[in-house]
Short mmCIF file of C-alpha atoms in Angstrom, two decimals:
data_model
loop_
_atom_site.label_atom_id
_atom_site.label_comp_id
_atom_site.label_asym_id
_atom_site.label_seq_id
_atom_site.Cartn_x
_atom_site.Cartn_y
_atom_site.Cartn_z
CA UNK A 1 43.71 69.02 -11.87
CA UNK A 2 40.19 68.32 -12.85
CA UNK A 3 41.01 70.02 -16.58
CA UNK A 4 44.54 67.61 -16.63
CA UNK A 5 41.71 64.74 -15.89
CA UNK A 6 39.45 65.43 -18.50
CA UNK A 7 42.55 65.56 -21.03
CA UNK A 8 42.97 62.26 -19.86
CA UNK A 9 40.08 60.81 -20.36
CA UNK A 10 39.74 62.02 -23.79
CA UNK A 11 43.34 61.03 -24.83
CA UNK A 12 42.91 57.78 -23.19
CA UNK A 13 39.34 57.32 -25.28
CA UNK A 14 41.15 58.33 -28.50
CA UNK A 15 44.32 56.22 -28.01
CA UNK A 16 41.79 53.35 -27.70
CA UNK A 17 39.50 54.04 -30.73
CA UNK A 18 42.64 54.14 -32.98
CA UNK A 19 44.71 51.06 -31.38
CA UNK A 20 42.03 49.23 -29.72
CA UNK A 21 43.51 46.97 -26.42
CA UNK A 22 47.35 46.43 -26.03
CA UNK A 23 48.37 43.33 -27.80
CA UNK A 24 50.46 41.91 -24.71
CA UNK A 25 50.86 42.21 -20.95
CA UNK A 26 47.12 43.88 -21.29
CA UNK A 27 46.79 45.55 -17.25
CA UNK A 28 43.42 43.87 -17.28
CA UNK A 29 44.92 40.54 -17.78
CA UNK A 30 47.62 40.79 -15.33
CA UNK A 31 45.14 41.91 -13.15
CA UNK A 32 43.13 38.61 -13.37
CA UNK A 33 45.62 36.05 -13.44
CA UNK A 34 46.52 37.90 -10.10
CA UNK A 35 43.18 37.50 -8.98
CA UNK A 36 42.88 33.97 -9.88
CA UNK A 37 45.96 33.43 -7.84
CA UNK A 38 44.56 34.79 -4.76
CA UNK A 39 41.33 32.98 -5.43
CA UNK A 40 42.98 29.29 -5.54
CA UNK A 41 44.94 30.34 -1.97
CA UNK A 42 41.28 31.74 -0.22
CA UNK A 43 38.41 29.86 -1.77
CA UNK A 44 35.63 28.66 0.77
CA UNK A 45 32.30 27.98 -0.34
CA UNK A 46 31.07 31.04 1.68
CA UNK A 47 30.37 34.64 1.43
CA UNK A 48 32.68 35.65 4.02
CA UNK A 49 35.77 34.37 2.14
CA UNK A 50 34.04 36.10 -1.04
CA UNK A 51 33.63 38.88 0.68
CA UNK A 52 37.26 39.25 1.83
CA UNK A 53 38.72 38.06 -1.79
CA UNK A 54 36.61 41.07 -3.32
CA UNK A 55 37.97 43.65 -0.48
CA UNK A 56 41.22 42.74 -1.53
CA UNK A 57 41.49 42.50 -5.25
CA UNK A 58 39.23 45.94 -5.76
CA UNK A 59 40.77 47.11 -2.37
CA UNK A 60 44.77 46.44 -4.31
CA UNK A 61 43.42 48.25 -7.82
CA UNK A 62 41.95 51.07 -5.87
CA UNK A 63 45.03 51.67 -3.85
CA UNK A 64 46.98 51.86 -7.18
CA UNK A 65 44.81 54.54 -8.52
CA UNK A 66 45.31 56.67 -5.49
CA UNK A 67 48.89 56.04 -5.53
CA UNK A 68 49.11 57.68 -9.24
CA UNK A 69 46.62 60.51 -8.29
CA UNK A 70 48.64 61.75 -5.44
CA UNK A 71 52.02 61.27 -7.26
CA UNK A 72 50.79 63.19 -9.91
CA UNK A 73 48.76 65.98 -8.11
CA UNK A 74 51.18 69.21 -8.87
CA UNK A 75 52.29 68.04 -12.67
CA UNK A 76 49.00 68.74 -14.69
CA UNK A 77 50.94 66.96 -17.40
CA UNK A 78 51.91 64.14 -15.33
CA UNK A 79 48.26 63.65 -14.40
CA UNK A 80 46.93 63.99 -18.20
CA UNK A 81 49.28 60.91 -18.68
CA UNK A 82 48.60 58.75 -16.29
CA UNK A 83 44.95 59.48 -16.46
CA UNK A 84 44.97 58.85 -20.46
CA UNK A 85 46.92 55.29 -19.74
CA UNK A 86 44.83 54.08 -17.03
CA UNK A 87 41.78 54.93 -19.56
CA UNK A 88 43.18 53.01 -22.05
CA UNK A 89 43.84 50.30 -20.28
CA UNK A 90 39.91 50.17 -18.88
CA UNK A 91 38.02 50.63 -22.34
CA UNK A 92 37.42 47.92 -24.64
CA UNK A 93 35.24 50.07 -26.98
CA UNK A 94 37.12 48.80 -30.32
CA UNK A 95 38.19 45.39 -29.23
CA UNK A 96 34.27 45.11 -28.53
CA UNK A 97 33.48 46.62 -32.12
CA UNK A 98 35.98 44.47 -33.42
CA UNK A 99 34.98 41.51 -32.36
CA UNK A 100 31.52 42.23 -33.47
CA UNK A 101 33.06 42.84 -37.42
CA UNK A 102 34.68 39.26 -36.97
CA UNK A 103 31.21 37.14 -35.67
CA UNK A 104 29.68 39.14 -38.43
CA UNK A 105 31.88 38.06 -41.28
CA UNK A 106 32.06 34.61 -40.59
CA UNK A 107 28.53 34.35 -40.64
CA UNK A 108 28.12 36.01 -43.54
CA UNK A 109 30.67 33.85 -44.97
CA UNK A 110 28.43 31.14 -43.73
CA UNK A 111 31.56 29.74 -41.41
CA UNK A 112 29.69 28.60 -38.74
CA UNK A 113 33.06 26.95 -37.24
CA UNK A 114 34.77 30.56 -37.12
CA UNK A 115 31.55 31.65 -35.58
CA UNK A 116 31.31 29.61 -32.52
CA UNK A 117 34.80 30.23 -32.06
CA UNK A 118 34.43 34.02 -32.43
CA UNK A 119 31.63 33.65 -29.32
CA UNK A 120 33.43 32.86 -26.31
CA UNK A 121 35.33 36.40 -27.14
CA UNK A 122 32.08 38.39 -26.37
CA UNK A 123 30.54 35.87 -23.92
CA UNK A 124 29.98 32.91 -21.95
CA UNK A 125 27.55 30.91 -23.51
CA UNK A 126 28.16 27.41 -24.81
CA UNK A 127 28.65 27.92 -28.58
CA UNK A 128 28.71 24.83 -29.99
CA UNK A 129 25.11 23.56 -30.52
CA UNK A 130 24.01 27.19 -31.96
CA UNK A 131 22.99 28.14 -35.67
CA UNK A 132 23.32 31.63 -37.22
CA UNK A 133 20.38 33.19 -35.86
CA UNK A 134 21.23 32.45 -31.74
CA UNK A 135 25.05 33.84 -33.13
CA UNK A 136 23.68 36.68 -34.19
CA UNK A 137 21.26 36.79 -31.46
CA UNK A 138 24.51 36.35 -29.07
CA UNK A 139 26.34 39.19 -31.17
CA UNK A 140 23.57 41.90 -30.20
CA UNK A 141 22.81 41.15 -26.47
CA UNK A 142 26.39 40.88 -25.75
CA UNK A 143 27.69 44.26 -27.85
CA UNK A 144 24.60 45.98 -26.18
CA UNK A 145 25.96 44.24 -22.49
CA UNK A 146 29.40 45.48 -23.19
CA UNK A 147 28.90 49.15 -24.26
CA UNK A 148 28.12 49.52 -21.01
CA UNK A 149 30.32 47.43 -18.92
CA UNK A 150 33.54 48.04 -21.30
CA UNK A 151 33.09 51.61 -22.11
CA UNK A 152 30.36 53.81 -20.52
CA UNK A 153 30.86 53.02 -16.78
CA UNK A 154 34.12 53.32 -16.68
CA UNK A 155 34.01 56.58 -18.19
CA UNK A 156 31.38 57.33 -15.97
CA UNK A 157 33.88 56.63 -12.57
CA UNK A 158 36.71 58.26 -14.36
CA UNK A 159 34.74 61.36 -14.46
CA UNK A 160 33.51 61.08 -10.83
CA UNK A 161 36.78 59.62 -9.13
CA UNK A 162 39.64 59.91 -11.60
CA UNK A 163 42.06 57.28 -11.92
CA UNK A 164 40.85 55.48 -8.68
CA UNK A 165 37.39 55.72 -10.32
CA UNK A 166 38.94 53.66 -13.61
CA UNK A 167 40.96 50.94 -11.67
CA UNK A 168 38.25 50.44 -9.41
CA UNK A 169 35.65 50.26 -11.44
CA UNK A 170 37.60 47.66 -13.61
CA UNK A 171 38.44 45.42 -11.02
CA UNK A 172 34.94 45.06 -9.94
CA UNK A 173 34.09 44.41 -13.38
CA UNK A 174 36.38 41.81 -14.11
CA UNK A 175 35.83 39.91 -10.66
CA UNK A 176 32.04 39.67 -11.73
CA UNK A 177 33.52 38.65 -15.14
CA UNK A 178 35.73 36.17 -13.14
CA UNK A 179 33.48 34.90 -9.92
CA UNK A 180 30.38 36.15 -9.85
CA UNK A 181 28.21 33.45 -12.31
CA UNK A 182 25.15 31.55 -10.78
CA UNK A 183 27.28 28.36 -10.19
CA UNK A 184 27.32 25.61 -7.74
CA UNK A 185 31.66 27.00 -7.27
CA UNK A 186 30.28 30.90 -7.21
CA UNK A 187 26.79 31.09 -5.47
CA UNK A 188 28.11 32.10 -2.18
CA UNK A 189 31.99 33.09 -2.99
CA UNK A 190 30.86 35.21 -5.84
CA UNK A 191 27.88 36.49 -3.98
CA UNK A 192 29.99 39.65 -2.94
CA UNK A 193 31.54 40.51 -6.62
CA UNK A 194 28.16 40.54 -8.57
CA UNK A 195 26.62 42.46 -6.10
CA UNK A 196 29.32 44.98 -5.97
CA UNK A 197 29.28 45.03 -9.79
CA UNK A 198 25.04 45.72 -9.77
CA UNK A 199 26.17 48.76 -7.36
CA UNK A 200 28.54 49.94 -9.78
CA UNK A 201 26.74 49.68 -13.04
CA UNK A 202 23.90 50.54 -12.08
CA UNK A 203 23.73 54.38 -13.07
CA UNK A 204 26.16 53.53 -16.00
CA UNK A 205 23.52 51.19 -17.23
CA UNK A 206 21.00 53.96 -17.45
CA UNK A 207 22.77 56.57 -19.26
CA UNK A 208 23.60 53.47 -21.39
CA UNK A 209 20.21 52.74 -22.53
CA UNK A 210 19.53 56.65 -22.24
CA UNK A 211 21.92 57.29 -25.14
CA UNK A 212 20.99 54.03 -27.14
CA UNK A 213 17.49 55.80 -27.70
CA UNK A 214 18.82 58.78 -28.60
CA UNK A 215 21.25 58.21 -30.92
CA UNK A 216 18.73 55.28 -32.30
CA UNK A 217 18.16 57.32 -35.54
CA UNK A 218 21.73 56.74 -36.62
CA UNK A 219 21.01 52.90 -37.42
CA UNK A 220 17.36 53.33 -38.80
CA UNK A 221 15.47 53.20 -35.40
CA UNK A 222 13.09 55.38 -33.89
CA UNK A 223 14.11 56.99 -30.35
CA UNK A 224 10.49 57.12 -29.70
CA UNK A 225 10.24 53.22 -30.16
CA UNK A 226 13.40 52.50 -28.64
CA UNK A 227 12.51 54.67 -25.21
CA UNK A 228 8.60 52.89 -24.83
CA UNK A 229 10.73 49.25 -25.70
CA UNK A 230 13.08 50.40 -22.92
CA UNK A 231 10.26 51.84 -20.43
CA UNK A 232 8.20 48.32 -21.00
CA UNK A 233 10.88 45.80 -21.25
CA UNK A 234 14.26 46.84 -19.40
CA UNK A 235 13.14 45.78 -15.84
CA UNK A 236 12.19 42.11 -16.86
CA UNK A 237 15.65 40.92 -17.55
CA UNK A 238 17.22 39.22 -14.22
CA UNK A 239 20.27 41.74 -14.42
CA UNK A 240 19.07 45.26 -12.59
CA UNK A 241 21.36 46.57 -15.23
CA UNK A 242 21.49 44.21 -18.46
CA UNK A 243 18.30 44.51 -18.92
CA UNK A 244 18.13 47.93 -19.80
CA UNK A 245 21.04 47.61 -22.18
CA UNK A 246 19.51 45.10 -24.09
CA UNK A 247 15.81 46.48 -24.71
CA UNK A 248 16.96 49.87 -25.51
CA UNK A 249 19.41 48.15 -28.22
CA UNK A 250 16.44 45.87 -29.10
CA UNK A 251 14.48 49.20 -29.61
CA UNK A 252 16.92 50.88 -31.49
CA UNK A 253 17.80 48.10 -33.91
CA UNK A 254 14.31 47.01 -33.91
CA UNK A 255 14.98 43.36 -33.12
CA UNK A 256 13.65 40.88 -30.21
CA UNK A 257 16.11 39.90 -28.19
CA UNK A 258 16.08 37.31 -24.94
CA UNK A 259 15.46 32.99 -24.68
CA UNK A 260 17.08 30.30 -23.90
CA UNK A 261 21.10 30.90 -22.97
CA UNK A 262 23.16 27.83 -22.62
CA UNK A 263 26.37 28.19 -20.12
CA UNK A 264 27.92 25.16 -20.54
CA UNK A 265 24.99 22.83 -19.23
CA UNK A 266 23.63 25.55 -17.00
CA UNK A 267 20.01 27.03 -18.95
CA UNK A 268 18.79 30.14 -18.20
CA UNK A 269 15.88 31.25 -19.93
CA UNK A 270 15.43 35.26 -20.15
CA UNK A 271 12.56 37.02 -21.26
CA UNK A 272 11.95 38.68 -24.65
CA UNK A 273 12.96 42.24 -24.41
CA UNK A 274 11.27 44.39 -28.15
CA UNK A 275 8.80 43.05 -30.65
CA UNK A 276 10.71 43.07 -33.99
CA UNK A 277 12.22 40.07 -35.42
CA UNK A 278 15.48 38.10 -33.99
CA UNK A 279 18.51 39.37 -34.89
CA UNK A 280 19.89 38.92 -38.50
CA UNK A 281 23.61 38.34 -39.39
CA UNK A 282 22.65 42.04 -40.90
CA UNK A 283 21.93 43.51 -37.25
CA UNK A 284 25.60 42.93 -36.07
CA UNK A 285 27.12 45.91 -37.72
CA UNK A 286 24.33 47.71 -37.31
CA UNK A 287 24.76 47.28 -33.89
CA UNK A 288 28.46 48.03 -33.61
CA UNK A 289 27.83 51.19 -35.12
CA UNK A 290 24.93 51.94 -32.36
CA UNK A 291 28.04 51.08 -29.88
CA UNK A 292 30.13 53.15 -30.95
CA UNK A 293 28.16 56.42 -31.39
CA UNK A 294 27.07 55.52 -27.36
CA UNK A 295 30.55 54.90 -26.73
CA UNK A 296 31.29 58.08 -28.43
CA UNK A 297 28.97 60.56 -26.55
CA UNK A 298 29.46 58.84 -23.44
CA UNK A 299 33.56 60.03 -23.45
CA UNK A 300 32.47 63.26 -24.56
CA UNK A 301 29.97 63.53 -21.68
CA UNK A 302 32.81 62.47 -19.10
CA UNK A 303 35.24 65.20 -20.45
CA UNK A 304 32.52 67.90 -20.48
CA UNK A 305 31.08 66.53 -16.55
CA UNK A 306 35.21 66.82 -15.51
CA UNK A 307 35.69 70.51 -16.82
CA UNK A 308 32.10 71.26 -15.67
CA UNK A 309 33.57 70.41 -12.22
CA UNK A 310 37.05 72.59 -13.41
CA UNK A 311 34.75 75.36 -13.66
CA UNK A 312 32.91 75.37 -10.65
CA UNK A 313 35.72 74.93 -8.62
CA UNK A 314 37.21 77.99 -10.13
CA UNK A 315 34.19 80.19 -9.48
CA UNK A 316 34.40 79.08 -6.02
CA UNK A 317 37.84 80.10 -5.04
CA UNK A 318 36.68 83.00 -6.53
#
């Protein structure tokens, strides 16, 4: 089954590069409104009741996935299928890529209305009180963020774990997404979901910013740069796994990235990650292309790691 898998995953990365997410009843979506549910019914300002809302809601997509993989465990076709449309369902490579088309072409259309509209789509900050430059600035850090989070990890548990690998992984995601912010609501009740999510990204993060400085070259950056940038600057961020996203994009794209972030009244200031100059409304595609060609390799490592596996397995029984 581990050759029906890799199928899978590469279908399921296809289907999404050409269509992008599903336009309605997205799995994700259903998925948090669910969780949101639950939440309102077991909130306590505590860890334990965090703890026991993230056992269930990762717990519930986990037991899905192993549902599918053992219903599907003597039909390599069956398994191909269900692998490529739980894949689907976890990337957001091209919605990610599209939104970063959109921010750029209403800045460049000097929109800054559309602009701080477009944010909230790629992340939490408070829009309104920002000019083209912290957009832009926004744009980068959260495309370089999101390659990770919306594309390479969950390839990276698909390969490992299959379709369990994919739901789980995109539960925890989405509860950290949901829960697990630095708030007065989510210090302790989100405690459990952001450190489940560090746990989960955190070798994802790393091949992340391992393929940003490779592929570097493709958007006029140096690898060599981008690697020292990411050897200096990727532990300073206060994300074990952001961090390293962002400098080896800042690398790459030769830009300076980090300051002051503004989440709705709550300031966090994060340290400059690369030496260039801040992002320009120019950087934005630049950096979508950089996403892709990580998002790219990353699917065709999971495929190759899966048969890899195929092939061992076979020598084995031999």
């Amino acid at each position: 089954m581990d050759g029906a898998t890799a199928a899978g995953l590469l279908a399921g990365a296809a289907i999404d590069a050409l269509l992008g997410d599903p336009r309605r009843g997205h799995p994700v979506a259903v998925f948090g409104s669910r969780a949101a549910a639950l939440e309102k019914l077991i909130y306590r300002d505590s860890r334990v009741a965090g703890v026991a809302y993230t056992t269930i809601c990762v717990g519930a997509a986990t037991a899905i996935g192993v549902i599918a993989d053992r219903a599907t465990r003597t039909s390599p076709v069956a398994r191909a299928a269900v692998t490529a449309a739980a894949t689907w369902a976890v990337l957001g490579g091209t919605t990610l890529a599209k939104e970063g088309a959109l921010m750029a072409r209403s800045l460049e259309d000097g929109d800054l209305a559309a602009a701080r509209a477009r944010l909230p789509h790629l992340c939490g900050r408070d829009p309104s009180g920002l000019d083209a430059a912290e957009l832009a600035r926004g744009t980068v850090e959260s495309i370089a963020e999101n390659t990770s989070d919306a594309v390479v990890a969950p390839l990276v548990w698909g390969a490992v774990l299959g379709v369990p690998g994919l739901l789980g992984y995109r539960a925890v995601n989405t509860l950290d997404a949901m829960v697990g912010h630095r708030s007065p609501r989510y210090a302790r009740f989100g405690w459990a979901s952001a450190r489940l999510d560090d746990v989960a990204n955190y070798l994802p993060a790393r091949l992340t910013a391992l393929l940003t400085t490779g592929l570097a070259g493709l958007v006029g950056g140096s690898p060599r740069r981008a690697a020292a940038v990411l050897r200096r600057d990727g532990h300073r961020h206060p994300s074990p796994n952001s961090g390293r996203c962002e400098a080896a994009f800042a690398g790459a794209l030769g830009v300076r990235l980090g300051g002051a972030n503004d989440y709705g009244g709550r300031v966090e200031h994060r340290p400059e990650l690369g030496d260039g100059p801040r992002p320009a409304v120019a950087d934005i595609p630049r950096s979508v292309r950089l996403a892709r060609a990580v998002s790219y390799a990353s699917a065709g490592l999971a495929v190759a790691a899966r048969l890899a596996r195929a092939r061992a397995r076979r020598k084995g029984r031999r």
